[in-house]
Tab-separated table of C-alpha atoms in Angstrom:
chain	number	residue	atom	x	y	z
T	1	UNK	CA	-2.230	-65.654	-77.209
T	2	UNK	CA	-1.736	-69.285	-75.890
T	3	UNK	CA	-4.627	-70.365	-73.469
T	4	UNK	CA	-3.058	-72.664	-71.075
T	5	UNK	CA	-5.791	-75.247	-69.340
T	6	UNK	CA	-5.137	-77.296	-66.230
T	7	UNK	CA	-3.159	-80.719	-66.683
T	8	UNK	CA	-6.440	-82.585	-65.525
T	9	UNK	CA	-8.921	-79.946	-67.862
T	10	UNK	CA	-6.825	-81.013	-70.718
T	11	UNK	CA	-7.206	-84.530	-70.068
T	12	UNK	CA	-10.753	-84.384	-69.879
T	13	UNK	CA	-11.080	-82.764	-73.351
T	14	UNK	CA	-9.134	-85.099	-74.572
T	15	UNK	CA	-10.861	-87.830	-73.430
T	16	UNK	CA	-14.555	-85.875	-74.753
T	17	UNK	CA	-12.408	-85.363	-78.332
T	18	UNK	CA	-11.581	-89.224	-77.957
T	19	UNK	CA	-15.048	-89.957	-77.473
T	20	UNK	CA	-17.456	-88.054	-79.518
T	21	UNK	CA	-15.337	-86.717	-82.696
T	22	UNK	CA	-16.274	-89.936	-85.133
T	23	UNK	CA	-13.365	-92.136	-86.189
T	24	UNK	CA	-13.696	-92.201	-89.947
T	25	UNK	CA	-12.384	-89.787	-92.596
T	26	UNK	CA	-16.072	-89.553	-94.000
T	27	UNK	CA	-17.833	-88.374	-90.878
T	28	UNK	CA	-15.433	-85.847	-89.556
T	29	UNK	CA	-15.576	-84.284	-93.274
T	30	UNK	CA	-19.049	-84.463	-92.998
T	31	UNK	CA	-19.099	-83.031	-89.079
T	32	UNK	CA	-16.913	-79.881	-90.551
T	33	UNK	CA	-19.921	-79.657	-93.178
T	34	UNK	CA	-23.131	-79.894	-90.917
T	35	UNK	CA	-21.771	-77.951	-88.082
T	36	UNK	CA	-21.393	-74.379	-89.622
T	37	UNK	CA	-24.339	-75.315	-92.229
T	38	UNK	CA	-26.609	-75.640	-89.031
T	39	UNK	CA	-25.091	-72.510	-87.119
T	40	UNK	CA	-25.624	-70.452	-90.784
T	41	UNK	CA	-29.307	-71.783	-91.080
T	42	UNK	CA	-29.974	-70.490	-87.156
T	43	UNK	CA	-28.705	-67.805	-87.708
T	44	UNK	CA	-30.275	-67.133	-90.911
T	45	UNK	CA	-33.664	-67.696	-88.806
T	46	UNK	CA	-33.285	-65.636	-86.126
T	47	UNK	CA	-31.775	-62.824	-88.477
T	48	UNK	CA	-35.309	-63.223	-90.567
T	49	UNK	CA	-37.634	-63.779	-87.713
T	50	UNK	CA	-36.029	-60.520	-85.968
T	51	UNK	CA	-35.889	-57.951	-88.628
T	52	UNK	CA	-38.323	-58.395	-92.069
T	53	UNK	CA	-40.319	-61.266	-90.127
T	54	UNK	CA	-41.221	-59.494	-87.720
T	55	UNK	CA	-41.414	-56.097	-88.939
T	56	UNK	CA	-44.469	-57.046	-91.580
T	57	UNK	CA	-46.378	-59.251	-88.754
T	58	UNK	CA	-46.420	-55.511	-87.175
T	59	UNK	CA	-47.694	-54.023	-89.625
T	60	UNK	CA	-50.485	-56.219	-90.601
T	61	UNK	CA	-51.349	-56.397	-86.529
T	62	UNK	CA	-51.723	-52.344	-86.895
T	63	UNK	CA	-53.664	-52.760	-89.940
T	64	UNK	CA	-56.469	-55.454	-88.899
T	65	UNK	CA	-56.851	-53.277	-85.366
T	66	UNK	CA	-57.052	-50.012	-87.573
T	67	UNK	CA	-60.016	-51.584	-88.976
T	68	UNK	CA	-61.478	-53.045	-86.480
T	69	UNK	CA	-61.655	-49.709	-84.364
T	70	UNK	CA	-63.144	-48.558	-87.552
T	71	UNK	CA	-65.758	-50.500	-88.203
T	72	UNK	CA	-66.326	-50.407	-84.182
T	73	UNK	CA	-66.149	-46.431	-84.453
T	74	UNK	CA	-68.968	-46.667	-87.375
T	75	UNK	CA	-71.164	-49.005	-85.623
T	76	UNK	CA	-71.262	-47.011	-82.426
T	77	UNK	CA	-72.317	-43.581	-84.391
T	78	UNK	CA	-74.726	-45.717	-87.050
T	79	UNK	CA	-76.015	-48.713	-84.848
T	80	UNK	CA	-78.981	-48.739	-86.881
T	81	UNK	CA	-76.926	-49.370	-90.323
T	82	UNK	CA	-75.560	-52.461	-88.475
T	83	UNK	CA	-76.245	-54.874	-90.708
T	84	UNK	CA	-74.724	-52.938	-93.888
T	85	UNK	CA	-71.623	-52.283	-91.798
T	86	UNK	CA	-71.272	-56.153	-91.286
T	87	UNK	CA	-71.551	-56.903	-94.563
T	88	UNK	CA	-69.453	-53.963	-96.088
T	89	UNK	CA	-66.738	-55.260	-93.089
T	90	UNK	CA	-66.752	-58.369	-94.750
T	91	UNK	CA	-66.279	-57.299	-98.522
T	92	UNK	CA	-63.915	-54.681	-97.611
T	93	UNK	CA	-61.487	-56.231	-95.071
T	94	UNK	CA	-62.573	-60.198	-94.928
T	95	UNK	CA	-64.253	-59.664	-91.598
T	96	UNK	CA	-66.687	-61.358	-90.046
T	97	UNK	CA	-68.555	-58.766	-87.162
T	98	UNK	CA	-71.175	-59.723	-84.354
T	99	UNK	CA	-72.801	-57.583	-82.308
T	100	UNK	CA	-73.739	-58.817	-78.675
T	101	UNK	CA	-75.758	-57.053	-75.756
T	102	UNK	CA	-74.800	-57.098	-72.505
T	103	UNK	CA	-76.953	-60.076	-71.174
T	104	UNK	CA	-75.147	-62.401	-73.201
T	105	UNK	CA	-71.624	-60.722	-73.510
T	106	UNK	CA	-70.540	-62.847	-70.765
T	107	UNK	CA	-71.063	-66.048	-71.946
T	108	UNK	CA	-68.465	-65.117	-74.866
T	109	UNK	CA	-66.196	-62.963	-72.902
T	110	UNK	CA	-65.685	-66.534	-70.443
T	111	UNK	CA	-64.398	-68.472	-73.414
T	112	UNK	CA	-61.246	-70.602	-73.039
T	113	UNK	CA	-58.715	-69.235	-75.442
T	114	UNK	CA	-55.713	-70.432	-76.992
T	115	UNK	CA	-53.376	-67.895	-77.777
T	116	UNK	CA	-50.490	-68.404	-79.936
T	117	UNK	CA	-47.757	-65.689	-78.230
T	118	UNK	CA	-45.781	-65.587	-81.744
T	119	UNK	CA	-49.047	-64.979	-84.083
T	120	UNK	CA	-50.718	-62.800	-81.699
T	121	UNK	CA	-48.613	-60.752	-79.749
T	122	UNK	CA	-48.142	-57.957	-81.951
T	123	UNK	CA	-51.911	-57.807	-82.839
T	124	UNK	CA	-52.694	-57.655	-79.021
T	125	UNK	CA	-50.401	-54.756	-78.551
T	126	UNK	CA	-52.009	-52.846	-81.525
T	127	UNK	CA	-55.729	-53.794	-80.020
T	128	UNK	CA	-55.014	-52.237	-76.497
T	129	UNK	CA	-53.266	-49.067	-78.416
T	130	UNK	CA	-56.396	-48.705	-80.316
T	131	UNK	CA	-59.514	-49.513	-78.035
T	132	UNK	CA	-57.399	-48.171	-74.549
T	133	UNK	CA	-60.900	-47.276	-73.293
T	134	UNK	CA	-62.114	-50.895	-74.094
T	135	UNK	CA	-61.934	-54.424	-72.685
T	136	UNK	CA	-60.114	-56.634	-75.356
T	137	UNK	CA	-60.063	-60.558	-75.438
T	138	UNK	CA	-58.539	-62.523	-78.020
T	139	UNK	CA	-58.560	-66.164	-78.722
T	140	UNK	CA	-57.418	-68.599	-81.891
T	141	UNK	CA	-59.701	-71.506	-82.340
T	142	UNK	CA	-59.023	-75.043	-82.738
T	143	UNK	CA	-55.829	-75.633	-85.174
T	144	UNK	CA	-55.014	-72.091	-84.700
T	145	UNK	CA	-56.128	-71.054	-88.297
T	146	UNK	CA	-59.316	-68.564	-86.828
T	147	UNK	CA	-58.268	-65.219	-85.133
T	148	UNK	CA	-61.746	-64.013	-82.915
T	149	UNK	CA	-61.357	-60.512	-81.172
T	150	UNK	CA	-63.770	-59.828	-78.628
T	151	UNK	CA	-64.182	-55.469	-78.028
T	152	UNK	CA	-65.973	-55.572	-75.194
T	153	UNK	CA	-67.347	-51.364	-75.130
T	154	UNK	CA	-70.379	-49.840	-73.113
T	155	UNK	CA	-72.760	-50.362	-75.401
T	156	UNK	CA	-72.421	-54.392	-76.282
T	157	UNK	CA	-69.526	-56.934	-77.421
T	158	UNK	CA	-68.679	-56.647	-80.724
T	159	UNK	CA	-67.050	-59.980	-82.018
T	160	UNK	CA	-64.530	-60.276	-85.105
T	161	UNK	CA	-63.890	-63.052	-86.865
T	162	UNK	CA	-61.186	-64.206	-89.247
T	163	UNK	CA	-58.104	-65.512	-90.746
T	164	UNK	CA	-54.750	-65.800	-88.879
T	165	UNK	CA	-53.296	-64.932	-92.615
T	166	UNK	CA	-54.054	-60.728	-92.396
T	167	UNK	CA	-52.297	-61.052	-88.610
T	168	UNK	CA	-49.211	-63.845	-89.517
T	169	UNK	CA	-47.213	-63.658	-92.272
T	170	UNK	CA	-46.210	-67.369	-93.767
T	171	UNK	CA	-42.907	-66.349	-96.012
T	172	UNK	CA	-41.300	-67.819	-92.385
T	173	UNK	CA	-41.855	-71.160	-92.813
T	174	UNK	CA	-41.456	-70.688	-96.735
T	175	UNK	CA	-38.162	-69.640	-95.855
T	176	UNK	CA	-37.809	-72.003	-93.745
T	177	UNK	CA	-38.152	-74.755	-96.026
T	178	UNK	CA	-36.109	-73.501	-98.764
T	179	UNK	CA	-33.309	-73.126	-96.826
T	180	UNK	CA	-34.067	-76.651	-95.112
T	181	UNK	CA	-34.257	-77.784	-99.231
T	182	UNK	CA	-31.108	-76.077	-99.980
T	183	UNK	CA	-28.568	-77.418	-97.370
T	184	UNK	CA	-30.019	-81.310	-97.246
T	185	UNK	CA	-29.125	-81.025	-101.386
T	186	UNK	CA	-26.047	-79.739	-100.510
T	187	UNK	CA	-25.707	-82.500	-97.601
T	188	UNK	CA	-26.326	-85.439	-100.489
T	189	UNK	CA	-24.441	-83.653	-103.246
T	190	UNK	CA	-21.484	-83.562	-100.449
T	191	UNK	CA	-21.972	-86.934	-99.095
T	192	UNK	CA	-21.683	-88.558	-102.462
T	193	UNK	CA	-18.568	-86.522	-103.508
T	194	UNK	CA	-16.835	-87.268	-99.834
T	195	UNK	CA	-18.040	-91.265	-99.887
T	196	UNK	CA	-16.112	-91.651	-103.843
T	197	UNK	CA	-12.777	-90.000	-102.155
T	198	UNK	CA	-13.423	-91.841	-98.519
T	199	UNK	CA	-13.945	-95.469	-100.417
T	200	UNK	CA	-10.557	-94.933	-102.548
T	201	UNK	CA	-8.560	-94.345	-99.377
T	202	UNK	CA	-10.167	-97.254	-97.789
T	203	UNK	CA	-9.643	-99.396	-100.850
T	204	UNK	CA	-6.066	-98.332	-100.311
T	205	UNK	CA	-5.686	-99.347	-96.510
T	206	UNK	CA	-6.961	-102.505	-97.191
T	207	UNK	CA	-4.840	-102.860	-100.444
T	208	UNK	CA	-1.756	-102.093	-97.777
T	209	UNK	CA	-3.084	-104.108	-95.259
T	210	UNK	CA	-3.770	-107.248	-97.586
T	211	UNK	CA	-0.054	-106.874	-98.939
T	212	UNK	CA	1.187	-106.901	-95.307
T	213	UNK	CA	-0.534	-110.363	-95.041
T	214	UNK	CA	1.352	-111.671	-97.804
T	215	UNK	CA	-2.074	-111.183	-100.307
T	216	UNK	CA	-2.091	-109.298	-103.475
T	217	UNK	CA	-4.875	-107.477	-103.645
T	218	UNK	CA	-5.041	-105.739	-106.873
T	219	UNK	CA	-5.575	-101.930	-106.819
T	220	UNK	CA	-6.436	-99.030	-108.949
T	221	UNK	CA	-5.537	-95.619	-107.874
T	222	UNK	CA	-8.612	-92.945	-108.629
T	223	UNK	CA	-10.354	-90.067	-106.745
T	224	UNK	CA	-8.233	-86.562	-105.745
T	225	UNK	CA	-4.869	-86.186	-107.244
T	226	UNK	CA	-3.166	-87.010	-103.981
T	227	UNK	CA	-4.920	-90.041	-103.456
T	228	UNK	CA	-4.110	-90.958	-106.754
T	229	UNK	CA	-0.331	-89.788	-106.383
T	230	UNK	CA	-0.211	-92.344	-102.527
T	231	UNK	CA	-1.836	-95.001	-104.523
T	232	UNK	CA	0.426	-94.758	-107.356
T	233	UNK	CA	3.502	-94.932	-104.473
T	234	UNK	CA	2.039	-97.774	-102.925
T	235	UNK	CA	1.485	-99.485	-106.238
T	236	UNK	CA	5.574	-98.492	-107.153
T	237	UNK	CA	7.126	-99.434	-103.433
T	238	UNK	CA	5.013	-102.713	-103.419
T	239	UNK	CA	6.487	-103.791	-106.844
T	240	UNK	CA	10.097	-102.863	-105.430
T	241	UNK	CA	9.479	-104.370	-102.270
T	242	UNK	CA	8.380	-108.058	-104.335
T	243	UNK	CA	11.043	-107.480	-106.636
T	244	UNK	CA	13.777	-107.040	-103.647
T	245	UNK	CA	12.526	-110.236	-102.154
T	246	UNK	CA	11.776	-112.165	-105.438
T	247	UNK	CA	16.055	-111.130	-106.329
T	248	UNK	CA	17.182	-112.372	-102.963
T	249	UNK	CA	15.111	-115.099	-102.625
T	250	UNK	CA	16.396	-116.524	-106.160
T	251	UNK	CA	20.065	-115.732	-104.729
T	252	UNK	CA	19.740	-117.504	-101.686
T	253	UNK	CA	17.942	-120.545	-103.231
T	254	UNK	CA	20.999	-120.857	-105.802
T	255	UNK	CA	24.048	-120.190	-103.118
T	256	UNK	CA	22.357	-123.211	-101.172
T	257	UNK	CA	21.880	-125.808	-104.463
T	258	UNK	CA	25.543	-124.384	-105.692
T	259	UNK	CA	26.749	-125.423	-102.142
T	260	UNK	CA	25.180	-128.630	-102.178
T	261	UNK	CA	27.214	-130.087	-105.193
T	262	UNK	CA	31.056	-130.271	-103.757
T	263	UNK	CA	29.221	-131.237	-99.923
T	264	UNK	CA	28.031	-134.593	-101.289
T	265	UNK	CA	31.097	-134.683	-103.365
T	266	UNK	CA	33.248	-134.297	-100.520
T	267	UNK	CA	30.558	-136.662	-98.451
T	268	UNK	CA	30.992	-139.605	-100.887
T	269	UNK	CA	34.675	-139.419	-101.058
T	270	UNK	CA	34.482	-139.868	-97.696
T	271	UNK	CA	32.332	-142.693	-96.818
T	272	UNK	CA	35.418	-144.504	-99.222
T	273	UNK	CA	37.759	-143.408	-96.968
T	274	UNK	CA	38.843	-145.817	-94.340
T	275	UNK	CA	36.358	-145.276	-90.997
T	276	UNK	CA	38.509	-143.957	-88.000
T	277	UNK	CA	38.114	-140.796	-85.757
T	278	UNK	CA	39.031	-138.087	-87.881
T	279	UNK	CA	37.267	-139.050	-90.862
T	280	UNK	CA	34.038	-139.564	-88.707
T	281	UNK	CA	34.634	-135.449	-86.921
T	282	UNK	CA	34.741	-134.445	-91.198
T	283	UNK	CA	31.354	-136.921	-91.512
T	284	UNK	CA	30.096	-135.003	-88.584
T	285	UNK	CA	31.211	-131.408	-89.834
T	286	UNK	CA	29.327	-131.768	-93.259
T	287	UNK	CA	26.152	-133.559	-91.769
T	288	UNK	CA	26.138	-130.176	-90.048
T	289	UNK	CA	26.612	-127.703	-92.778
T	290	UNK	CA	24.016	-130.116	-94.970
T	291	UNK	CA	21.923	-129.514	-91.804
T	292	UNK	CA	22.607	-125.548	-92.341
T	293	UNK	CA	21.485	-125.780	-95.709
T	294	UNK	CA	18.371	-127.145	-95.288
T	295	UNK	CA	17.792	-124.457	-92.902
T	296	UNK	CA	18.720	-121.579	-95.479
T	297	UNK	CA	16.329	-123.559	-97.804
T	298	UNK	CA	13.429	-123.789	-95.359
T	299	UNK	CA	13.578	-120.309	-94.763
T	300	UNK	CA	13.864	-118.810	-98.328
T	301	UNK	CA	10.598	-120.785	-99.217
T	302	UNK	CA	9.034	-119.520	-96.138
T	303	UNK	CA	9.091	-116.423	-98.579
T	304	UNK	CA	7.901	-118.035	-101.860
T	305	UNK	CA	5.973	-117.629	-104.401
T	306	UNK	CA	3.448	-119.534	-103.187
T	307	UNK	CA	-0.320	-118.776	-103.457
T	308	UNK	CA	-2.939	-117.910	-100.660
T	309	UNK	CA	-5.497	-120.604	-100.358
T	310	UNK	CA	-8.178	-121.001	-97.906
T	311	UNK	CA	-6.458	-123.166	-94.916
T	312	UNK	CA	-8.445	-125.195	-92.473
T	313	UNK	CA	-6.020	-125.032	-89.759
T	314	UNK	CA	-7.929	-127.568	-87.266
T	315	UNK	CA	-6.515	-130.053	-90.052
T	316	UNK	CA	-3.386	-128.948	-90.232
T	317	UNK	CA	-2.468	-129.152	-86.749
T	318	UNK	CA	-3.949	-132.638	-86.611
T	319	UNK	CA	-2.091	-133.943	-89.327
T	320	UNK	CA	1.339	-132.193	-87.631
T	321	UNK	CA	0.186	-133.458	-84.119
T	322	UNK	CA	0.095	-137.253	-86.007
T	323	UNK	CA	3.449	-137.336	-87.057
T	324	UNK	CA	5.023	-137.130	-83.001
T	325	UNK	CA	2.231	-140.068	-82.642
T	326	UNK	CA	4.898	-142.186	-82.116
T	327	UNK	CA	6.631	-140.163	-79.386
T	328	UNK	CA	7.360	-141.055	-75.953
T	329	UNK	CA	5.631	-137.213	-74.969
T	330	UNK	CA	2.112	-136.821	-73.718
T	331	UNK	CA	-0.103	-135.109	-76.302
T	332	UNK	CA	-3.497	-132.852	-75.753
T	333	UNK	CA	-5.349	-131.014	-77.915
T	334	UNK	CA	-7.886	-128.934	-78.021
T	335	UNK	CA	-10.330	-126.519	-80.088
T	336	UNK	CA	-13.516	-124.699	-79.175
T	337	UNK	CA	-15.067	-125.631	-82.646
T	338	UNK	CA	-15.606	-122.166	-84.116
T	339	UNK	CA	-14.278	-120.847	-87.645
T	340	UNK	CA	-10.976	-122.989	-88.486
T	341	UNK	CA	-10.341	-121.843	-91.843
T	342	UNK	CA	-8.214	-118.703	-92.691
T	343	UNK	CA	-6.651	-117.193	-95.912
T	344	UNK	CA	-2.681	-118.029	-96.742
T	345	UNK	CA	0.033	-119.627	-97.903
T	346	UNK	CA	-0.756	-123.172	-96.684
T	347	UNK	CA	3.073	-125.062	-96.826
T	348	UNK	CA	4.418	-121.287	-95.448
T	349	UNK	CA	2.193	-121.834	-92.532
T	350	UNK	CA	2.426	-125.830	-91.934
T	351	UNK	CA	6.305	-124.927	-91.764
T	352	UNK	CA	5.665	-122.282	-89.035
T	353	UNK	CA	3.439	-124.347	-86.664
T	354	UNK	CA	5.396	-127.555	-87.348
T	355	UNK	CA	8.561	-125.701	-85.899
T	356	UNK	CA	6.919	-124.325	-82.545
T	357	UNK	CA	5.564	-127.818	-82.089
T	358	UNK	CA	8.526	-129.461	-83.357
T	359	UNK	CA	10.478	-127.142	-80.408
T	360	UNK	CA	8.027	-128.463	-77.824
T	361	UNK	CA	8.390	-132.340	-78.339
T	362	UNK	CA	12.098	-131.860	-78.462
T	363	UNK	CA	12.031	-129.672	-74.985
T	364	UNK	CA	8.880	-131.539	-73.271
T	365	UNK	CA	7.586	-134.512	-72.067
T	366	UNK	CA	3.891	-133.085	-72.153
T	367	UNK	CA	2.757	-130.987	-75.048
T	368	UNK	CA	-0.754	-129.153	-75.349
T	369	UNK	CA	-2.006	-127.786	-78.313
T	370	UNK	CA	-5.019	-125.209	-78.533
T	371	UNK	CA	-6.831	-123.515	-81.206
T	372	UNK	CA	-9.431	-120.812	-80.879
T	373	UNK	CA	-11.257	-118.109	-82.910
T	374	UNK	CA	-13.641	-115.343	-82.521
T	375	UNK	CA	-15.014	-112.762	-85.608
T	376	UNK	CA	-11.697	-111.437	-86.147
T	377	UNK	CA	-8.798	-113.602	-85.404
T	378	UNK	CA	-7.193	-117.199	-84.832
T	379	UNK	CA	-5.303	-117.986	-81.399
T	380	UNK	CA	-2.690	-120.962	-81.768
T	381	UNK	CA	-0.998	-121.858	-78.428
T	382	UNK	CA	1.658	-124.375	-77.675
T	383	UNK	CA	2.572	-125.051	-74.018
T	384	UNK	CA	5.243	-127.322	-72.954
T	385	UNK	CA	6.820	-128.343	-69.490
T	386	UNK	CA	10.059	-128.408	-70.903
T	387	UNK	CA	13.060	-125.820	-69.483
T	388	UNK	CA	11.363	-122.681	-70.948
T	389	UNK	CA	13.331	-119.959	-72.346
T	390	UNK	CA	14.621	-117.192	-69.597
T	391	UNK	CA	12.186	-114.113	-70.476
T	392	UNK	CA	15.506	-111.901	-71.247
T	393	UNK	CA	15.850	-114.195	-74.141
T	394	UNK	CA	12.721	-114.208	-75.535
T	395	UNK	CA	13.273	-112.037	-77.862
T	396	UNK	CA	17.154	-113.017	-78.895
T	397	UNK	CA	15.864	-116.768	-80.286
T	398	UNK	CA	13.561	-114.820	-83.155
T	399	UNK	CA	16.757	-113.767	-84.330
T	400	UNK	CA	18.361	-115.987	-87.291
T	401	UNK	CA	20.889	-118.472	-86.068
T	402	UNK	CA	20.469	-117.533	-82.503
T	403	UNK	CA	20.777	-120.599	-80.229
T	404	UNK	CA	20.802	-120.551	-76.441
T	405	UNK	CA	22.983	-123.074	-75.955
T	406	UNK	CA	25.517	-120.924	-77.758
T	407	UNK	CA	26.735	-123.824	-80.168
T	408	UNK	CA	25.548	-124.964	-83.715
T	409	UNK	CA	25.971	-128.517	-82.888
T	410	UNK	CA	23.403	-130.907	-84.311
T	411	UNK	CA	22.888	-132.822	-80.870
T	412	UNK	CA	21.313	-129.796	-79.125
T	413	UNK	CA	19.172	-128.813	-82.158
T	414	UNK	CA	18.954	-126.911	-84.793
T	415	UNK	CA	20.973	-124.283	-86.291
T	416	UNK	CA	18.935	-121.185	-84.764
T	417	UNK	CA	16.431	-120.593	-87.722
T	418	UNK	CA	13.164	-122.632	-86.256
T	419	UNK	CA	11.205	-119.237	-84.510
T	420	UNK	CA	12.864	-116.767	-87.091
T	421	UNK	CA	11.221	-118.747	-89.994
T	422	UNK	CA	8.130	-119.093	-88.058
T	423	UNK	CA	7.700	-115.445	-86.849
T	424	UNK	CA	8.607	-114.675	-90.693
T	425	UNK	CA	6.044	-116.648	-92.111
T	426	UNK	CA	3.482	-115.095	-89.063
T	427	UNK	CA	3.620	-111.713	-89.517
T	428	UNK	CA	3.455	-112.049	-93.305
T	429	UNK	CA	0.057	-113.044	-92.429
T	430	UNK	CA	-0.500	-109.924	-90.945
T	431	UNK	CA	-0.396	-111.957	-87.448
T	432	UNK	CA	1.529	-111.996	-84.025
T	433	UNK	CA	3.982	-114.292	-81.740
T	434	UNK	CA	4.953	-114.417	-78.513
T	435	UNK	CA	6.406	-116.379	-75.758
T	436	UNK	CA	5.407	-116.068	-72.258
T	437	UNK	CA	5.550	-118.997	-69.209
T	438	UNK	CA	3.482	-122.010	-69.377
T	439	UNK	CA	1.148	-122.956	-66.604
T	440	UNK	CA	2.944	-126.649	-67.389
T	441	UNK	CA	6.183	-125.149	-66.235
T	442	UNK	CA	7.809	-124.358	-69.748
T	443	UNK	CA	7.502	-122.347	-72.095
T	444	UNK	CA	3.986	-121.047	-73.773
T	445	UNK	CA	4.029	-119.886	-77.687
T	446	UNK	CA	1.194	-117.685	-78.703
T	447	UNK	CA	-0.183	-117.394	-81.930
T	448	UNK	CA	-2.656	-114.954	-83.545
T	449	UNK	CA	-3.793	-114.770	-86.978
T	450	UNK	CA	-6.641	-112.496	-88.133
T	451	UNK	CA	-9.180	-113.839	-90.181
């Protein structure tokens, strides 16, 4: 039978399932683990204190009131043995017996007690069963380790003293504490097993994580046989995934070179050619496709081979920022001093930030540049009061060889492969771009790397 809950009930346990079921694998293993562990061990308790627990504190209650109505029977019909019966009390049933007269009966009968309803209830019920003609008090002392009866009868007080042991029995808290033993050994023994399996899936995440930033993170599969069978996958589809890119890399890099041989051929035939109009439009035509070349060069390497280093970016962007010294546009800068340095490929990522600022001194007259970082990741923005880009678009231009202008022709730019290189290069740093509007007017380009 399907329980169906209100729309705004169901959002509520969500939101409590959100919130208090713990996020990693090892704690909600360990949650299914404590939870019935606890409910078995109350259980267990209550089951205990209910039935054997508290069927043998019964009996022993009905057993020290026996003989105390005994002993008070005995004294009653022998007063004059009283001092044998007190000392045959306490050799026989580890009592101690007093025997007070009625002018000072009072004086012990007023005495503060401190009852203990869980040790002495039973032995009160057995006292009033047995003395129903008497008046009964009953106290523990101090640390509740001395039981003293009072029998208050018509000839005097008769006072008993002793242990809470013949009243209580203590198997409850023995059993207590083996079961308390039991389930935190089981809670270690299950908490080291569960931590080995938890740590090889997290060595995995961060082996597929590390891979998605272009780092290659070496990674032995071990624990359960599935995680051993996902980490041998991984290990398999990251080798196919290098070799796929390694093959097309070396394919692209040699159509380029191959293409470059007849171009300068056919570009140094002719520059010997006599200069007139249609000779300069076939100049023009194979400056361009040169031009292309260099881009299909640029952005094979922007998938290299190259190592991750440790890249102060601060320095990087000052040493890019230096080369448009020079420029007729209006340059700011700045940083908010905090960590500078992240982990990649450092030519991959000079080539990414040197096109978005390339794009912004070609389409602005005023360029900043800032740079900021908290604990876990690297913000790189470029504003510009240039044009902008038309937020429909923003998108399109990440494609390769996508130009606005609709036209490959070298005096409006590039040949479309600027922002697909640099996204490229970005997110194999496990990191984001965007493009939103400047507050200069133009277009903003925003940058995150994590660190």
């Amino acid at each position: 039978m399907h329980i169906k809950f209100p729309k705004k009930m169901e959002g509520t346990m969500r939101y409590l399932k959100l919130k208090l079921l713990p996020k990693t694998l090892f704690f909600r293993t360990m949650l299914l683990i404590i939870i019935p562990l606890i409910v078995v061990q109350i259980v267990s308790v209550v089951a205990y204190f209910s039935g054997s627990w508290g069927k043998v504190g019964k009996r022993l209650s009905d057993n020290l009131s026996s003989n105390m109505a005994f002993v008070v029977n005995l004294a009653e019909q022998n007063f004059d043995e009283f001092d044998n019966i007190k000392a045959l009390t306490k050799k026989l049933y580890d009592l101690d017996v007093d025997f007070y007269d009625n002018e000072i009966k009072h004086s012990e009968m007023n005495k503060t007690s401190q009852n203990n309803d869980m040790v002495t209830g039973f032995f009160e019920k057995a006292l009033r069963d047995d003395f129903p003609d008497a008046v009964t008090h009953l106290y523990l002392t101090e640390g509740s380790s001395t039981l003293i009866a009072l029998i208050d009868t018509k000839n005097g007080l008769y006072k008993f003293t002793t242990s809470t042991k013949n009243i209580f029995s203590s198997s409850l808290f023995g059993f207590i504490a083996w079961m308390v033993g039991t389930s935190l050994l089981l809670f270690i023994v299950s908490s080291l097993f569960l931590r080995t399996q938890a740590r090889s899936i997290k060595e995995l995440a961060e082996a597929a994580e590390d891979f998605g930033k272009g780092i290659d993170t070496p990674f032995k599969p071990y624990g359960s046989s599935e995680v051993r069978k996902a980490g041998i996958a991984f290990t398999k589809m990251k080798e196919r995934i290098n070799r796929q890119i390694s093959e097309r890399t070396q394919m692209l890099a040699g159509v380029s070179h191959d293409l470059r041989t007849p171009l300068t051929r056919m570009k140094l035939q002719l520059a010997m050619l006599p200069k007139n109009e249609d000779n300069q439009e076939f100049v023009e035509d194979i400056t361009e496709m040169e031009k292309m070349l260099d881009g299909y060069l640029a952005f094979v390497s922007g998938e290299g081979g190259e190592t991750n280093t440790f890249v102060d970016m601060n320095e990087m962007i000052l040493s890019i920022l230096n080369k448009f010294r020079n420029s007729k546009t209006m340059i700011r800068y700045t940083t908010n001093d905090q960590v500078s340095a992240i982990q990649g490929r450092e030519q991959a990522l000079k080539r990414a930030v040197t096109n978005i600022i390339s794009n912004a001194f070609y389409y602005g007259k005023t360029v900043a540049v800032g740079l900021e970082s908290n604990n876990s990741k690297m913000e790189i923005r470029v504003d510009d009061d240039g044009p902008g880009i038309p937020e429909d678009k923003r998108e399109e231009v990440f494609k390769a060889f996508y130009r606005i202008e609709g036209s490959r022709n070298k005096e409006t730019g590039g040949v479309g492969l600027g922002l697909s290189i640099a996204r490229d290069i970005i997110v194999s740093h496990g990191g984001t771009i965007e493009l939103g509007t400047s507050d200069m007017g133009g277009l903003r380009v925003l940058i995150h790397i994590p660190l």
